[in-house]
Amino acid sequence: MSDKAWDGVFSEQTDRRVELFTESISFDRRLYAHDIEGSLAHAKMLAKVGLLSSDECQQIEQGLGEIRQEIEEDRFPFRTEWEDIHMHIERTLIDRIGDVGRKLHTARSRNDQVSTDVRLWIRDAIDGLDIALADLQRAFVERCETDHDCILPAYTHLRRAQPVIAPHYWLAYCEKLQRDRERLTDCRKRVNRLPLGAAAVAGTSLPIDRQDVARQLDFEDVAANSLDVSSDRDFAIEFVFALNLIAVHLSGWAEDWILWSTDEFGFLQLPESFCTGSSIMPQKVNPDVLELIRGKTGRVVGALQSLLVLSKGLPLAYNRDLQEDKIPLFEAYDLVNSCVRIAVPLVRLTRLNRESIAAKLDQGYLDATTLMEELIRRGMPQRTAHQLTGSLVKIALERNVPLHELTEQEMRRVHSDLDRTLLEVLGVKKAVEAFVSYGSTAPSEVADQVSRWRERLGIPSTAHAT
Ligand code: ARG
């Protein structure tokens, strides 16, 4: 007969093809540390409530400690016929310490065990990712100082729109990453509830103390319905959704920098050590890291789809389908984690091509809105000011000159009230300085924001921050 944990009721051995089809050890071995952590807390609780003697508990603790060490040192044999990480650890414990090991699974099922393991794993993943995201924010904030006086065009519809200072761009990415961090923190609250003790589906008739396990494992709360926790992976889906927005944010930034580093834009000099070449075209220096950040996002989005489709229409409570959750979960995390980490040095090492940016700032009428707002300030209704400025741009376009080169005569042709004093507000530098509203690119506003970010991220303050 086989040596399965469930073989009491079976009279046939599991087909080898089924073992290979149903195994999850090839991917859930990654949960080993969290599985052991959960088992240790469970055993201690069993001892406290009298379901294990303190000697038995000690033997279990020691056995689990040794197993953990063997896995860490790559000395642990994994075998597909033992199905998953939970069975591997329990089976090995029983082999080592005999009948005492057979008590560990008291008042527990793999259904609540796997949910516990995955929650512990996600908790660690969130904490590590939060640190990496803060590093990326720091990299952007630290750029603000070096780039404080560089003016860049802001785009809408990928058409030149208005001038902004470079730190305004860098802080835009910081804001997005901050919301990503907040989403992770918020998601962590729902991840951080103890499922263990729900057992298979209905709980247990044994006198367990779930609050005690929750305290030991630092869970904020104990899941209140055994059917619910046995069946649901919403916490994992939510985490992967949070990962998706990080990936989407990074891919937008990557796209900006891919464009900006082209000869056509010429805004950025990417570090050569972060570019790769072509096997046929000798002149190519390609932004592959950025392209792969953009590209990997597709797989992260796919992972979310997988989890949602996996979960839809499942009847209460545990179903084996749920075993498949770990593949997209781990994949999404690995992808996003690697993207965030590679982005940090790239942000630090990339340089703005100040001259080539400045040389083109006169193009695209970035100061047209400033002119319109000056007319509004002089008492003109916005719609009229918009129309008159549009007509001025049209004349300038025909002559291919910037707005400040329009003649008095050309201006009067548009409206008799217009004169060249109006043009004193023009030029990208003056346009930037004219901004005043909160959240705008006004240099003093941005400087305030930079110091706020430095404080928030624990970056020592300097003489001038923008
Ligand atoms: N490997 C399984 C999973 O990841 C563990 C739970 C299995 N439970 C069961 N009754 N077959 O979902």
Short mmCIF file of N, CA and C and ligand atoms in Angstrom, two decimals, residues 24 28 83-84 86 110-111 114 233 318 320 322-323 325-326, ligand 1:
data_model
loop_
_atom_site.label_atom_id
_atom_site.label_comp_id
_atom_site.label_asym_id
_atom_site.label_seq_id
_atom_site.Cartn_x
_atom_site.Cartn_y
_atom_site.Cartn_z
N SER A 24 2.05 20.00 -5.78
CA SER A 24 2.30 21.45 -5.79
C SER A 24 3.67 21.75 -5.18
N ASP A 28 5.11 25.22 -4.23
CA ASP A 28 4.80 25.72 -2.88
C ASP A 28 5.91 25.46 -1.87
N GLU A 83 3.36 15.30 -2.48
CA GLU A 83 2.40 16.33 -2.87
C GLU A 83 2.78 17.78 -2.61
N ASP A 84 2.68 18.19 -1.34
CA ASP A 84 2.89 19.63 -1.12
C ASP A 84 3.84 19.88 0.05
N HIS A 86 3.25 21.12 2.93
CA HIS A 86 2.71 20.76 4.25
C HIS A 86 3.00 19.29 4.56
N ARG A 110 -5.03 20.98 6.05
CA ARG A 110 -4.19 21.73 5.12
C ARG A 110 -4.93 22.94 4.55
N ASN A 111 -6.26 22.89 4.66
CA ASN A 111 -7.03 24.02 4.11
C ASN A 111 -6.77 25.32 4.89
N VAL A 114 -2.73 26.09 4.61
CA VAL A 114 -2.19 26.75 3.41
C VAL A 114 -2.56 28.23 3.40
N ARG A 233 -9.64 33.40 -1.39
CA ARG A 233 -8.29 33.90 -1.63
C ARG A 233 -8.35 35.38 -1.99
N TYR A 318 -13.42 25.01 0.68
CA TYR A 318 -12.16 24.74 -0.02
C TYR A 318 -12.40 23.88 -1.26
N ARG A 320 -9.89 22.27 -4.59
CA ARG A 320 -8.48 22.09 -4.94
C ARG A 320 -8.00 23.09 -5.99
N LEU A 322 -7.94 25.98 -5.75
CA LEU A 322 -7.23 27.05 -5.06
C LEU A 322 -5.72 26.82 -4.99
N GLN A 323 -5.32 25.58 -5.13
CA GLN A 323 -3.89 25.29 -5.12
C GLN A 323 -3.15 26.06 -6.21
N ASP A 325 -3.49 29.00 -7.06
CA ASP A 325 -3.33 30.44 -6.79
C ASP A 325 -1.87 30.85 -6.64
N LYS A 326 -1.04 29.92 -6.16
CA LYS A 326 0.32 30.30 -5.81
C LYS A 326 1.17 30.65 -7.03
N1 ARG B 1 -1.70 22.07 -1.63
C1 ARG B 1 -3.02 22.46 -1.26
C2 ARG B 1 -3.28 23.91 -1.68
O1 ARG B 1 -2.38 24.58 -1.98
C3 ARG B 1 -3.18 22.33 0.22
C4 ARG B 1 -4.57 22.04 0.67
C5 ARG B 1 -5.02 20.74 0.18
N2 ARG B 1 -6.21 20.30 0.82
C6 ARG B 1 -6.81 19.19 0.43
N3 ARG B 1 -7.82 18.83 1.07
N4 ARG B 1 -6.44 18.52 -0.62
O2 ARG B 1 -4.41 24.34 -1.75
#
